[in-house]
């Protein structure tokens, strides 16, 4: 054991040395110089005022009388260009024209979508202008007659008790409270906690603190409509919706949106993209000109080689994350939550580098990994304070940590567990082909994938078909082996469940834009296809690599085993969710209503508990029988299995929905 | 000239054989779909007008609740039910009979203080808060009108809403530039890979035996990389067109992006020949492109904004001038790289 560790460390040292050799001082200095130059240019530009990330600058032309008060409002909005009314011809030179009438204002809009969008932008600009003028008024009570104090309160008993990680929110100084102008007697923070004895104190206090954190965020944000480079600027009127002014007027209340924390959390993800470039190059380098052969023939496990080569990058990821955490005010929790993300980035890149045939192909793989994982980590984190489903991404933990909120251990495990498991499985998949016949050959990616899967399988049935051996002996030692083979099949199928879940989420996301009449049927078929492929692809690999005997009996056996494995894994995840985080189900139901996720074939009723087992088993047997013949048969039976599955899904959806 | 096209053809054949170009298109499709998903999702969450039939029920109490009711009347989808006192309103909230509680009380200095309670942490909260904000803003505006005598400058009246979707602006200012510029980065990255791989595998030596110069080799590779970028962008723009998003000025947009591709590929060539290995080259390339693009976007009239204005048909003379400037820049870059290539010693590369 100690020897292995020493070997791993030695390889890690070589790897680290190689990196510093590749990235010599000149390169690093060059990179640094580039960063400095751009920092100076952009910083200088922003300081002088010529630069700004206004992607929507000057996109609408607005006709307005130059000396009307509306002209000022138009001028102040970077998206609008004002044109004198005498030259304004709606639909030709301008998209919208603003006229002052006796008692109000009238707009003429071009009869196009663009015209309508322009009119909406004008309205938002006037609104923003009004807010600014009111802020300058002498009589603030008349300018802002209504003050608002917004508080969040839970109505249901929250189910997450237990020890919490991170700082205790109650001890935190409530900086934001000072900003609340009116704090009327009967309902201040104290009484909010008291007034609902049913809810557990902790969670209510948490939620209040969340609000305060929000306020603080909004206040530190420079909110003058100039900071329009991110999501808020898309939509209505600059950063107005998210920038609270200290008065506490209706315009200043903010929906729960952890904007600044989210932005900071994104900073954690950026270095990962550079890291995997270096890592992918290093792995592929081993495969070019048989450079990795020396390590392969040495008496070292492939696992140790891979571990050694990966270690420096994990170290680098942790170091960079720690530096960023110190920089942006994150704690140990942020670093801990980032480790699984870093591992997943590295694992996916490792598999990509093992499969890729050239640097060019690797580049695409790296880009794909970056894009997929960044969205997977980032998008749920956007909904941090909105729905508990956000916890599927560990980045949500980082956002919570940056907001100074406590995270329970259950939440932490729920968030990081699946990602860590997925990373481990990907590494296993890649290590399977870390051998001579796959590393130094130019096999197409699908064949390598089959190789990688086949490595993990154990044989079922007698592969040696020519031998007319006696049935007796097969029976005697065959039972245990057969059970082992089938258990492996079921286990591998179970391992695919996290990936299936991710793939299904992505499918939902991609099909989201289509109209419902199209998207729901397409979605049902796609989800069925993803699951059927996950259940049968390794069976196909087993038959193709002669690990399974090509008989119908074996096909039925492995098909049933695979179906059972999938069923058990799916149920296990459902049980974990139901036990661990009850409110997650509520969250998902709510999320489903908004995003169309309710089409997900999650059989919720206990009465139908075993129906999926029959379905999974039967459909997979169909696909397995095809897989035992050849590719054409497999394709055909896979289609049939998908259709069966989709029909079942459709039945479930129409039953419940 | 002939040999360059041969090399370019070989490059493209390599991309086709590896089917990487399909992966590239897949990635772009994914980014496009996901950003639409994100925006449509965010819009429907943060702007309930995009969410049909989002109705919220407000439990109102306090001495100024009548004015609140009046304000809610003019906001579609919001209704105020009056309760006797705070306790009754809160009870309704706890029993899920109301989505939010608003306690409105007149203050001593003549204003109104409202305490708003909304449910904690779920999707509805956002919708409720946004809807409440609208009610309160109408309320505020009514109250302001009543006090306009005390204001030096009363607020300007607002025009009617048109019900336009914020998605429109997003499509033109973010989605289209994103789709147009992604192929640019990919082309540059391919160039870096292609050249460093020749050096790394030692095949550049072999090419030297052939009757071609280093400039020919690099030209061929750059040609292939530059050629695929506008084709991808054109596919995207046509797809958007089919989906009902009219894109104006497709020609100038493609000219702009091709010019930018030439610049980026030129930078990629220079970096690939200077940097010691692929890792260093890709790192430097990424940083250089981020710097170049970030810097250009931050400038007024940067390429992102230029594409947005061209696509939405709000281009003016300066926009076309921007296109011309980038074309000149492309020319300068390609001449510069040529000069650099003629001075480089092929034996010095490994």
PDB file of N, CA and C in Angstrom, chain A residues 38 51-52 55 57-60 70 114 116-117 120 123 130 133-134 137 139 143-145 147 149 151 153 155 207 231 234 249-250 253 257 277 281 285 358-359 361 363-364 379 383 386 512, chain B residues 18 20 42 45-46 90 93-94 98 112 114 116 118-120 122-123 133 140 144 150 152-154 156-157 159 161-162 164 168-170 189 193 197 278-279 286 291 298 305 309 312-314:
ATOM      1  N   UNK A  38      -4.902  43.717 -21.226  1.00  0.00           N
ATOM      2  CA  UNK A  38      -6.352  43.812 -21.391  1.00  0.00           C
ATOM      3  C   UNK A  38      -6.983  44.448 -20.163  1.00  0.00           C
ATOM      4  N   UNK A  51     -15.870  52.879 -22.379  1.00  0.00           N
ATOM      5  CA  UNK A  51     -16.119  51.455 -22.494  1.00  0.00           C
ATOM      6  C   UNK A  51     -17.237  51.030 -21.566  1.00  0.00           C
ATOM      7  N   UNK A  52     -17.862  49.945 -21.893  1.00  0.00           N
ATOM      8  CA  UNK A  52     -18.907  49.392 -21.054  1.00  0.00           C
ATOM      9  C   UNK A  52     -19.462  48.206 -21.790  1.00  0.00           C
ATOM     10  N   UNK A  55     -24.224  45.468 -24.521  1.00  0.00           N
ATOM     11  CA  UNK A  55     -24.444  44.781 -25.790  1.00  0.00           C
ATOM     12  C   UNK A  55     -25.654  45.345 -26.513  1.00  0.00           C
ATOM     13  N   UNK A  57     -26.471  48.520 -26.812  1.00  0.00           N
ATOM     14  CA  UNK A  57     -26.330  49.947 -27.098  1.00  0.00           C
ATOM     15  C   UNK A  57     -26.940  50.310 -28.462  1.00  0.00           C
ATOM     16  N   UNK A  58     -27.724  51.370 -28.452  1.00  0.00           N
ATOM     17  CA  UNK A  58     -28.254  51.965 -29.695  1.00  0.00           C
ATOM     18  C   UNK A  58     -29.000  50.991 -30.588  1.00  0.00           C
ATOM     19  N   UNK A  59     -29.829  50.142 -30.035  1.00  0.00           N
ATOM     20  CA  UNK A  59     -30.503  49.211 -30.942  1.00  0.00           C
ATOM     21  C   UNK A  59     -31.884  49.706 -31.365  1.00  0.00           C
ATOM     22  N   UNK A  60     -32.445  50.684 -30.671  1.00  0.00           N
ATOM     23  CA  UNK A  60     -33.751  51.197 -31.095  1.00  0.00           C
ATOM     24  C   UNK A  60     -33.652  52.694 -31.381  1.00  0.00           C
ATOM     25  N   UNK A  70     -39.133  64.104 -22.150  1.00  0.00           N
ATOM     26  CA  UNK A  70     -38.925  62.702 -22.509  1.00  0.00           C
ATOM     27  C   UNK A  70     -37.575  62.487 -23.191  1.00  0.00           C
ATOM     28  N   UNK A 114     -40.347  44.398 -33.485  1.00  0.00           N
ATOM     29  CA  UNK A 114     -39.296  45.308 -33.062  1.00  0.00           C
ATOM     30  C   UNK A 114     -39.893  46.598 -32.531  1.00  0.00           C
ATOM     31  N   UNK A 116     -42.797  47.001 -31.114  1.00  0.00           N
ATOM     32  CA  UNK A 116     -43.355  46.758 -29.783  1.00  0.00           C
ATOM     33  C   UNK A 116     -42.259  46.686 -28.730  1.00  0.00           C
ATOM     34  N   UNK A 117     -41.182  45.987 -29.077  1.00  0.00           N
ATOM     35  CA  UNK A 117     -40.068  45.878 -28.135  1.00  0.00           C
ATOM     36  C   UNK A 117     -39.490  47.253 -27.852  1.00  0.00           C
ATOM     37  N   UNK A 120     -41.707  49.147 -25.466  1.00  0.00           N
ATOM     38  CA  UNK A 120     -41.525  48.639 -24.115  1.00  0.00           C
ATOM     39  C   UNK A 120     -40.242  49.209 -23.510  1.00  0.00           C
ATOM     40  N   UNK A 123     -40.841  52.753 -22.476  1.00  0.00           N
ATOM     41  CA  UNK A 123     -41.588  52.810 -21.221  1.00  0.00           C
ATOM     42  C   UNK A 123     -40.657  52.575 -20.036  1.00  0.00           C
ATOM     43  N   UNK A 130     -38.014  58.548 -14.221  1.00  0.00           N
ATOM     44  CA  UNK A 130     -38.857  59.034 -13.125  1.00  0.00           C
ATOM     45  C   UNK A 130     -38.242  58.724 -11.770  1.00  0.00           C
ATOM     46  N   UNK A 133     -35.499  61.065 -11.061  1.00  0.00           N
ATOM     47  CA  UNK A 133     -35.966  62.421 -10.729  1.00  0.00           C
ATOM     48  C   UNK A 133     -36.547  62.473  -9.342  1.00  0.00           C
ATOM     49  N   UNK A 134     -37.262  61.413  -8.987  1.00  0.00           N
ATOM     50  CA  UNK A 134     -37.854  61.402  -7.656  1.00  0.00           C
ATOM     51  C   UNK A 134     -36.773  61.368  -6.577  1.00  0.00           C
ATOM     52  N   UNK A 137     -35.709  64.721  -5.570  1.00  0.00           N
ATOM     53  CA  UNK A 137     -36.706  65.642  -5.004  1.00  0.00           C
ATOM     54  C   UNK A 137     -36.336  66.072  -3.589  1.00  0.00           C
ATOM     55  N   UNK A 139     -38.698  66.988  -1.232  1.00  0.00           N
ATOM     56  CA  UNK A 139     -39.661  66.384  -0.318  1.00  0.00           C
ATOM     57  C   UNK A 139     -39.722  64.881  -0.563  1.00  0.00           C
ATOM     58  N   UNK A 143     -42.166  62.258  -2.716  1.00  0.00           N
ATOM     59  CA  UNK A 143     -41.577  61.539  -3.847  1.00  0.00           C
ATOM     60  C   UNK A 143     -41.730  60.040  -3.679  1.00  0.00           C
ATOM     61  N   UNK A 144     -41.529  59.588  -2.470  1.00  0.00           N
ATOM     62  CA  UNK A 144     -41.691  58.159  -2.208  1.00  0.00           C
ATOM     63  C   UNK A 144     -42.682  57.962  -1.080  1.00  0.00           C
ATOM     64  N   UNK A 145     -43.973  58.157  -1.373  1.00  0.00           N
ATOM     65  CA  UNK A 145     -44.970  58.113  -0.295  1.00  0.00           C
ATOM     66  C   UNK A 145     -45.143  56.712   0.291  1.00  0.00           C
ATOM     67  N   UNK A 147     -43.501  53.233   1.568  1.00  0.00           N
ATOM     68  CA  UNK A 147     -42.283  52.480   1.872  1.00  0.00           C
ATOM     69  C   UNK A 147     -42.649  51.022   2.064  1.00  0.00           C
ATOM     70  N   UNK A 149     -41.476  47.144   3.323  1.00  0.00           N
ATOM     71  CA  UNK A 149     -40.564  46.239   3.997  1.00  0.00           C
ATOM     72  C   UNK A 149     -40.958  44.818   3.605  1.00  0.00           C
ATOM     73  N   UNK A 151     -40.583  40.771   3.769  1.00  0.00           N
ATOM     74  CA  UNK A 151     -40.028  39.669   4.556  1.00  0.00           C
ATOM     75  C   UNK A 151     -40.514  38.323   4.024  1.00  0.00           C
ATOM     76  N   UNK A 153     -41.347  34.340   4.852  1.00  0.00           N
ATOM     77  CA  UNK A 153     -41.789  33.547   5.975  1.00  0.00           C
ATOM     78  C   UNK A 153     -42.233  32.194   5.447  1.00  0.00           C
ATOM     79  N   UNK A 155     -44.365  28.761   5.314  1.00  0.00           N
ATOM     80  CA  UNK A 155     -45.713  28.378   5.713  1.00  0.00           C
ATOM     81  C   UNK A 155     -45.782  26.916   6.110  1.00  0.00           C
ATOM     82  N   UNK A 207     -34.404  31.999   6.893  1.00  0.00           N
ATOM     83  CA  UNK A 207     -35.023  32.630   5.738  1.00  0.00           C
ATOM     84  C   UNK A 207     -34.990  34.143   5.886  1.00  0.00           C
ATOM     85  N   UNK A 231     -27.531  39.367 -16.980  1.00  0.00           N
ATOM     86  CA  UNK A 231     -28.921  38.981 -17.176  1.00  0.00           C
ATOM     87  C   UNK A 231     -29.929  40.099 -16.877  1.00  0.00           C
ATOM     88  N   UNK A 234     -31.167  42.406 -19.618  1.00  0.00           N
ATOM     89  CA  UNK A 234     -32.079  41.871 -20.615  1.00  0.00           C
ATOM     90  C   UNK A 234     -33.433  41.880 -19.957  1.00  0.00           C
ATOM     91  N   UNK A 249     -38.474  52.094  -1.526  1.00  0.00           N
ATOM     92  CA  UNK A 249     -39.709  52.341  -2.264  1.00  0.00           C
ATOM     93  C   UNK A 249     -40.093  51.063  -3.008  1.00  0.00           C
ATOM     94  N   UNK A 250     -41.308  51.000  -3.549  1.00  0.00           N
ATOM     95  CA  UNK A 250     -41.706  49.778  -4.263  1.00  0.00           C
ATOM     96  C   UNK A 250     -40.741  49.413  -5.381  1.00  0.00           C
ATOM     97  N   UNK A 253     -37.713  46.907  -4.214  1.00  0.00           N
ATOM     98  CA  UNK A 253     -37.761  45.550  -3.682  1.00  0.00           C
ATOM     99  C   UNK A 253     -37.298  44.579  -4.758  1.00  0.00           C
ATOM    100  N   UNK A 257     -32.975  36.796  -5.875  1.00  0.00           N
ATOM    101  CA  UNK A 257     -32.039  36.499  -6.950  1.00  0.00           C
ATOM    102  C   UNK A 257     -30.644  36.824  -6.469  1.00  0.00           C
ATOM    103  N   UNK A 277      -7.804  21.955 -19.997  1.00  0.00           N
ATOM    104  CA  UNK A 277      -7.033  22.023 -21.237  1.00  0.00           C
ATOM    105  C   UNK A 277      -5.659  21.403 -21.035  1.00  0.00           C
ATOM    106  N   UNK A 281      -4.403  17.715 -22.547  1.00  0.00           N
ATOM    107  CA  UNK A 281      -3.175  17.677 -23.359  1.00  0.00           C
ATOM    108  C   UNK A 281      -2.213  16.651 -22.790  1.00  0.00           C
ATOM    109  N   UNK A 285      -0.950  13.447 -24.681  1.00  0.00           N
ATOM    110  CA  UNK A 285       0.488  13.394 -24.962  1.00  0.00           C
ATOM    111  C   UNK A 285       1.045  11.998 -24.745  1.00  0.00           C
ATOM    112  N   UNK A 358      -7.056  12.886 -31.928  1.00  0.00           N
ATOM    113  CA  UNK A 358      -6.077  13.925 -32.240  1.00  0.00           C
ATOM    114  C   UNK A 358      -6.329  15.113 -31.332  1.00  0.00           C
ATOM    115  N   UNK A 359      -5.396  16.050 -31.359  1.00  0.00           N
ATOM    116  CA  UNK A 359      -5.565  17.265 -30.563  1.00  0.00           C
ATOM    117  C   UNK A 359      -6.831  18.008 -30.950  1.00  0.00           C
ATOM    118  N   UNK A 361      -9.584  16.784 -32.130  1.00  0.00           N
ATOM    119  CA  UNK A 361     -10.749  16.139 -31.530  1.00  0.00           C
ATOM    120  C   UNK A 361     -10.811  16.432 -30.035  1.00  0.00           C
ATOM    121  N   UNK A 363      -9.793  19.078 -28.547  1.00  0.00           N
ATOM    122  CA  UNK A 363     -10.283  20.432 -28.327  1.00  0.00           C
ATOM    123  C   UNK A 363     -11.800  20.461 -28.279  1.00  0.00           C
ATOM    124  N   UNK A 364     -12.421  19.753 -29.222  1.00  0.00           N
ATOM    125  CA  UNK A 364     -13.880  19.738 -29.227  1.00  0.00           C
ATOM    126  C   UNK A 364     -14.418  19.046 -27.987  1.00  0.00           C
ATOM    127  N   UNK A 379     -26.419  26.691 -14.029  1.00  0.00           N
ATOM    128  CA  UNK A 379     -27.851  26.968 -14.201  1.00  0.00           C
ATOM    129  C   UNK A 379     -28.660  26.677 -12.932  1.00  0.00           C
ATOM    130  N   UNK A 383     -31.031  29.357  -9.444  1.00  0.00           N
ATOM    131  CA  UNK A 383     -32.290  29.244  -8.719  1.00  0.00           C
ATOM    132  C   UNK A 383     -32.064  28.962  -7.233  1.00  0.00           C
ATOM    133  N   UNK A 386     -34.624  29.979  -4.852  1.00  0.00           N
ATOM    134  CA  UNK A 386     -35.951  29.825  -5.420  1.00  0.00           C
ATOM    135  C   UNK A 386     -36.494  28.426  -5.207  1.00  0.00           C
ATOM    136  N   UNK A 512     -37.046  22.549 -24.583  1.00  0.00           N
ATOM    137  CA  UNK A 512     -37.904  23.496 -23.901  1.00  0.00           C
ATOM    138  C   UNK A 512     -38.506  24.533 -24.838  1.00  0.00           C
TER     139      UNK A 512
ATOM    140  N   UNK B  18     -13.158  12.754 -38.440  1.00  0.00           N
ATOM    141  CA  UNK B  18     -13.316  12.656 -36.987  1.00  0.00           C
ATOM    142  C   UNK B  18     -14.700  13.066 -36.533  1.00  0.00           C
ATOM    143  N   UNK B  20     -15.684  15.739 -35.874  1.00  0.00           N
ATOM    144  CA  UNK B  20     -15.621  16.748 -34.823  1.00  0.00           C
ATOM    145  C   UNK B  20     -16.504  17.940 -35.153  1.00  0.00           C
ATOM    146  N   UNK B  42     -36.108  32.405 -16.946  1.00  0.00           N
ATOM    147  CA  UNK B  42     -35.942  33.577 -16.096  1.00  0.00           C
ATOM    148  C   UNK B  42     -37.042  34.589 -16.353  1.00  0.00           C
ATOM    149  N   UNK B  45     -40.146  33.662 -14.852  1.00  0.00           N
ATOM    150  CA  UNK B  45     -40.105  33.739 -13.397  1.00  0.00           C
ATOM    151  C   UNK B  45     -40.052  35.170 -12.893  1.00  0.00           C
ATOM    152  N   UNK B  46     -39.319  35.999 -13.630  1.00  0.00           N
ATOM    153  CA  UNK B  46     -39.126  37.351 -13.128  1.00  0.00           C
ATOM    154  C   UNK B  46     -40.049  38.360 -13.793  1.00  0.00           C
ATOM    155  N   UNK B  90     -52.714  37.334   8.558  1.00  0.00           N
ATOM    156  CA  UNK B  90     -51.616  36.367   8.676  1.00  0.00           C
ATOM    157  C   UNK B  90     -52.148  34.942   8.729  1.00  0.00           C
ATOM    158  N   UNK B  93     -52.868  33.779   5.372  1.00  0.00           N
ATOM    159  CA  UNK B  93     -51.608  33.466   4.697  1.00  0.00           C
ATOM    160  C   UNK B  93     -51.107  32.082   5.116  1.00  0.00           C
ATOM    161  N   UNK B  94     -51.158  31.824   6.417  1.00  0.00           N
ATOM    162  CA  UNK B  94     -50.683  30.532   6.911  1.00  0.00           C
ATOM    163  C   UNK B  94     -51.557  29.389   6.427  1.00  0.00           C
ATOM    164  N   UNK B  98     -54.154  32.916   1.137  1.00  0.00           N
ATOM    165  CA  UNK B  98     -53.599  34.088   0.456  1.00  0.00           C
ATOM    166  C   UNK B  98     -52.138  33.811   0.133  1.00  0.00           C
ATOM    167  N   UNK B 112     -47.109  56.296   3.603  1.00  0.00           N
ATOM    168  CA  UNK B 112     -47.731  55.019   3.889  1.00  0.00           C
ATOM    169  C   UNK B 112     -46.629  53.994   4.088  1.00  0.00           C
ATOM    170  N   UNK B 114     -45.794  50.014   4.276  1.00  0.00           N
ATOM    171  CA  UNK B 114     -46.352  48.693   4.027  1.00  0.00           C
ATOM    172  C   UNK B 114     -45.363  47.630   4.482  1.00  0.00           C
ATOM    173  N   UNK B 116     -44.722  43.742   3.872  1.00  0.00           N
ATOM    174  CA  UNK B 116     -45.131  42.695   2.939  1.00  0.00           C
ATOM    175  C   UNK B 116     -44.553  41.370   3.406  1.00  0.00           C
ATOM    176  N   UNK B 118     -44.167  37.415   2.263  1.00  0.00           N
ATOM    177  CA  UNK B 118     -44.352  36.452   1.163  1.00  0.00           C
ATOM    178  C   UNK B 118     -43.795  35.111   1.608  1.00  0.00           C
ATOM    179  N   UNK B 119     -44.274  34.036   0.978  1.00  0.00           N
ATOM    180  CA  UNK B 119     -43.766  32.720   1.372  1.00  0.00           C
ATOM    181  C   UNK B 119     -42.282  32.588   1.063  1.00  0.00           C
ATOM    182  N   UNK B 120     -41.658  31.719   1.814  1.00  0.00           N
ATOM    183  CA  UNK B 120     -40.212  31.603   1.758  1.00  0.00           C
ATOM    184  C   UNK B 120     -39.806  30.517   0.768  1.00  0.00           C
ATOM    185  N   UNK B 122     -39.702  29.343  -2.643  1.00  0.00           N
ATOM    186  CA  UNK B 122     -40.128  28.467  -3.726  1.00  0.00           C
ATOM    187  C   UNK B 122     -40.333  29.319  -4.965  1.00  0.00           C
ATOM    188  N   UNK B 123     -40.642  28.662  -6.056  1.00  0.00           N
ATOM    189  CA  UNK B 123     -40.708  29.383  -7.323  1.00  0.00           C
ATOM    190  C   UNK B 123     -41.760  30.467  -7.290  1.00  0.00           C
ATOM    191  N   UNK B 133     -44.758  43.856  -6.598  1.00  0.00           N
ATOM    192  CA  UNK B 133     -43.999  45.067  -6.908  1.00  0.00           C
ATOM    193  C   UNK B 133     -44.814  45.953  -7.840  1.00  0.00           C
ATOM    194  N   UNK B 140     -47.857  53.483  -5.367  1.00  0.00           N
ATOM    195  CA  UNK B 140     -46.932  54.592  -5.182  1.00  0.00           C
ATOM    196  C   UNK B 140     -47.256  55.728  -6.135  1.00  0.00           C
ATOM    197  N   UNK B 144     -48.315  59.434  -5.209  1.00  0.00           N
ATOM    198  CA  UNK B 144     -47.507  60.539  -5.698  1.00  0.00           C
ATOM    199  C   UNK B 144     -48.390  61.598  -6.345  1.00  0.00           C
ATOM    200  N   UNK B 150     -46.536  68.905  -3.705  1.00  0.00           N
ATOM    201  CA  UNK B 150     -45.308  69.041  -2.923  1.00  0.00           C
ATOM    202  C   UNK B 150     -44.066  68.708  -3.737  1.00  0.00           C
ATOM    203  N   UNK B 152     -41.404  69.248  -6.843  1.00  0.00           N
ATOM    204  CA  UNK B 152     -40.895  70.268  -7.748  1.00  0.00           C
ATOM    205  C   UNK B 152     -41.189  69.872  -9.198  1.00  0.00           C
ATOM    206  N   UNK B 153     -40.955  68.644  -9.502  1.00  0.00           N
ATOM    207  CA  UNK B 153     -41.198  68.144 -10.848  1.00  0.00           C
ATOM    208  C   UNK B 153     -41.979  66.851 -10.750  1.00  0.00           C
ATOM    209  N   UNK B 154     -43.248  66.834 -11.078  1.00  0.00           N
ATOM    210  CA  UNK B 154     -44.005  65.584 -10.997  1.00  0.00           C
ATOM    211  C   UNK B 154     -43.484  64.565 -12.005  1.00  0.00           C
ATOM    212  N   UNK B 156     -43.122  61.941 -15.026  1.00  0.00           N
ATOM    213  CA  UNK B 156     -43.686  61.951 -16.374  1.00  0.00           C
ATOM    214  C   UNK B 156     -44.711  60.822 -16.485  1.00  0.00           C
ATOM    215  N   UNK B 157     -45.825  61.095 -17.150  1.00  0.00           N
ATOM    216  CA  UNK B 157     -46.778  59.999 -17.365  1.00  0.00           C
ATOM    217  C   UNK B 157     -46.176  58.917 -18.264  1.00  0.00           C
ATOM    218  N   UNK B 159     -46.346  55.785 -21.031  1.00  0.00           N
ATOM    219  CA  UNK B 159     -47.189  55.259 -22.116  1.00  0.00           C
ATOM    220  C   UNK B 159     -47.744  53.883 -21.768  1.00  0.00           C
ATOM    221  N   UNK B 161     -48.517  49.878 -21.930  1.00  0.00           N
ATOM    222  CA  UNK B 161     -47.677  48.710 -22.202  1.00  0.00           C
ATOM    223  C   UNK B 161     -48.035  48.123 -23.558  1.00  0.00           C
ATOM    224  N   UNK B 162     -47.036  47.552 -24.225  1.00  0.00           N
ATOM    225  CA  UNK B 162     -47.341  46.893 -25.489  1.00  0.00           C
ATOM    226  C   UNK B 162     -47.342  45.390 -25.363  1.00  0.00           C
ATOM    227  N   UNK B 164     -44.736  43.454 -25.161  1.00  0.00           N
ATOM    228  CA  UNK B 164     -43.666  42.818 -25.925  1.00  0.00           C
ATOM    229  C   UNK B 164     -42.829  41.943 -25.006  1.00  0.00           C
ATOM    230  N   UNK B 168     -37.252  39.212 -27.057  1.00  0.00           N
ATOM    231  CA  UNK B 168     -36.902  39.800 -28.355  1.00  0.00           C
ATOM    232  C   UNK B 168     -35.529  40.467 -28.303  1.00  0.00           C
ATOM    233  N   UNK B 169     -35.344  41.354 -27.311  1.00  0.00           N
ATOM    234  CA  UNK B 169     -34.069  42.051 -27.194  1.00  0.00           C
ATOM    235  C   UNK B 169     -32.936  41.062 -26.959  1.00  0.00           C
ATOM    236  N   UNK B 170     -33.193  40.071 -26.119  1.00  0.00           N
ATOM    237  CA  UNK B 170     -32.170  39.066 -25.823  1.00  0.00           C
ATOM    238  C   UNK B 170     -31.721  38.359 -27.096  1.00  0.00           C
ATOM    239  N   UNK B 189      -9.019  27.757 -32.502  1.00  0.00           N
ATOM    240  CA  UNK B 189      -8.557  26.633 -31.700  1.00  0.00           C
ATOM    241  C   UNK B 189      -8.128  25.469 -32.597  1.00  0.00           C
ATOM    242  N   UNK B 193      -4.376  23.643 -32.780  1.00  0.00           N
ATOM    243  CA  UNK B 193      -4.209  22.193 -32.693  1.00  0.00           C
ATOM    244  C   UNK B 193      -3.519  21.632 -33.910  1.00  0.00           C
ATOM    245  N   UNK B 197       0.091  19.980 -33.550  1.00  0.00           N
ATOM    246  CA  UNK B 197       0.110  18.534 -33.720  1.00  0.00           C
ATOM    247  C   UNK B 197       1.136  18.118 -34.779  1.00  0.00           C
ATOM    248  N   UNK B 278       1.641  22.253 -27.172  1.00  0.00           N
ATOM    249  CA  UNK B 278       0.220  22.508 -27.346  1.00  0.00           C
ATOM    250  C   UNK B 278      -0.426  23.139 -26.113  1.00  0.00           C
ATOM    251  N   UNK B 279      -0.035  22.624 -24.940  1.00  0.00           N
ATOM    252  CA  UNK B 279      -0.642  23.150 -23.725  1.00  0.00           C
ATOM    253  C   UNK B 279      -0.418  24.648 -23.618  1.00  0.00           C
ATOM    254  N   UNK B 286      -6.218  30.926 -25.659  1.00  0.00           N
ATOM    255  CA  UNK B 286      -7.459  31.241 -24.936  1.00  0.00           C
ATOM    256  C   UNK B 286      -7.399  32.621 -24.323  1.00  0.00           C
ATOM    257  N   UNK B 291      -8.853  38.194 -24.268  1.00  0.00           N
ATOM    258  CA  UNK B 291      -8.411  39.584 -24.162  1.00  0.00           C
ATOM    259  C   UNK B 291      -8.888  40.384 -25.366  1.00  0.00           C
ATOM    260  N   UNK B 298     -15.821  45.615 -24.985  1.00  0.00           N
ATOM    261  CA  UNK B 298     -15.948  46.699 -24.024  1.00  0.00           C
ATOM    262  C   UNK B 298     -15.917  48.064 -24.708  1.00  0.00           C
ATOM    263  N   UNK B 305     -21.854  44.333 -30.349  1.00  0.00           N
ATOM    264  CA  UNK B 305     -22.890  45.329 -30.553  1.00  0.00           C
ATOM    265  C   UNK B 305     -23.143  45.559 -32.046  1.00  0.00           C
ATOM    266  N   UNK B 309     -26.720  45.221 -33.878  1.00  0.00           N
ATOM    267  CA  UNK B 309     -27.385  46.311 -34.598  1.00  0.00           C
ATOM    268  C   UNK B 309     -27.647  45.938 -36.050  1.00  0.00           C
ATOM    269  N   UNK B 312     -30.667  43.413 -36.036  1.00  0.00           N
ATOM    270  CA  UNK B 312     -31.975  43.956 -35.675  1.00  0.00           C
ATOM    271  C   UNK B 312     -32.389  45.062 -36.639  1.00  0.00           C
ATOM    272  N   UNK B 313     -31.515  45.358 -37.602  1.00  0.00           N
ATOM    273  CA  UNK B 313     -31.795  46.370 -38.610  1.00  0.00           C
ATOM    274  C   UNK B 313     -31.808  47.776 -38.019  1.00  0.00           C
ATOM    275  N   UNK B 314     -30.874  48.033 -37.111  1.00  0.00           N
ATOM    276  CA  UNK B 314     -30.707  49.394 -36.599  1.00  0.00           C
ATOM    277  C   UNK B 314     -29.324  49.912 -36.936  1.00  0.00           C
TER     278      UNK B 314
END
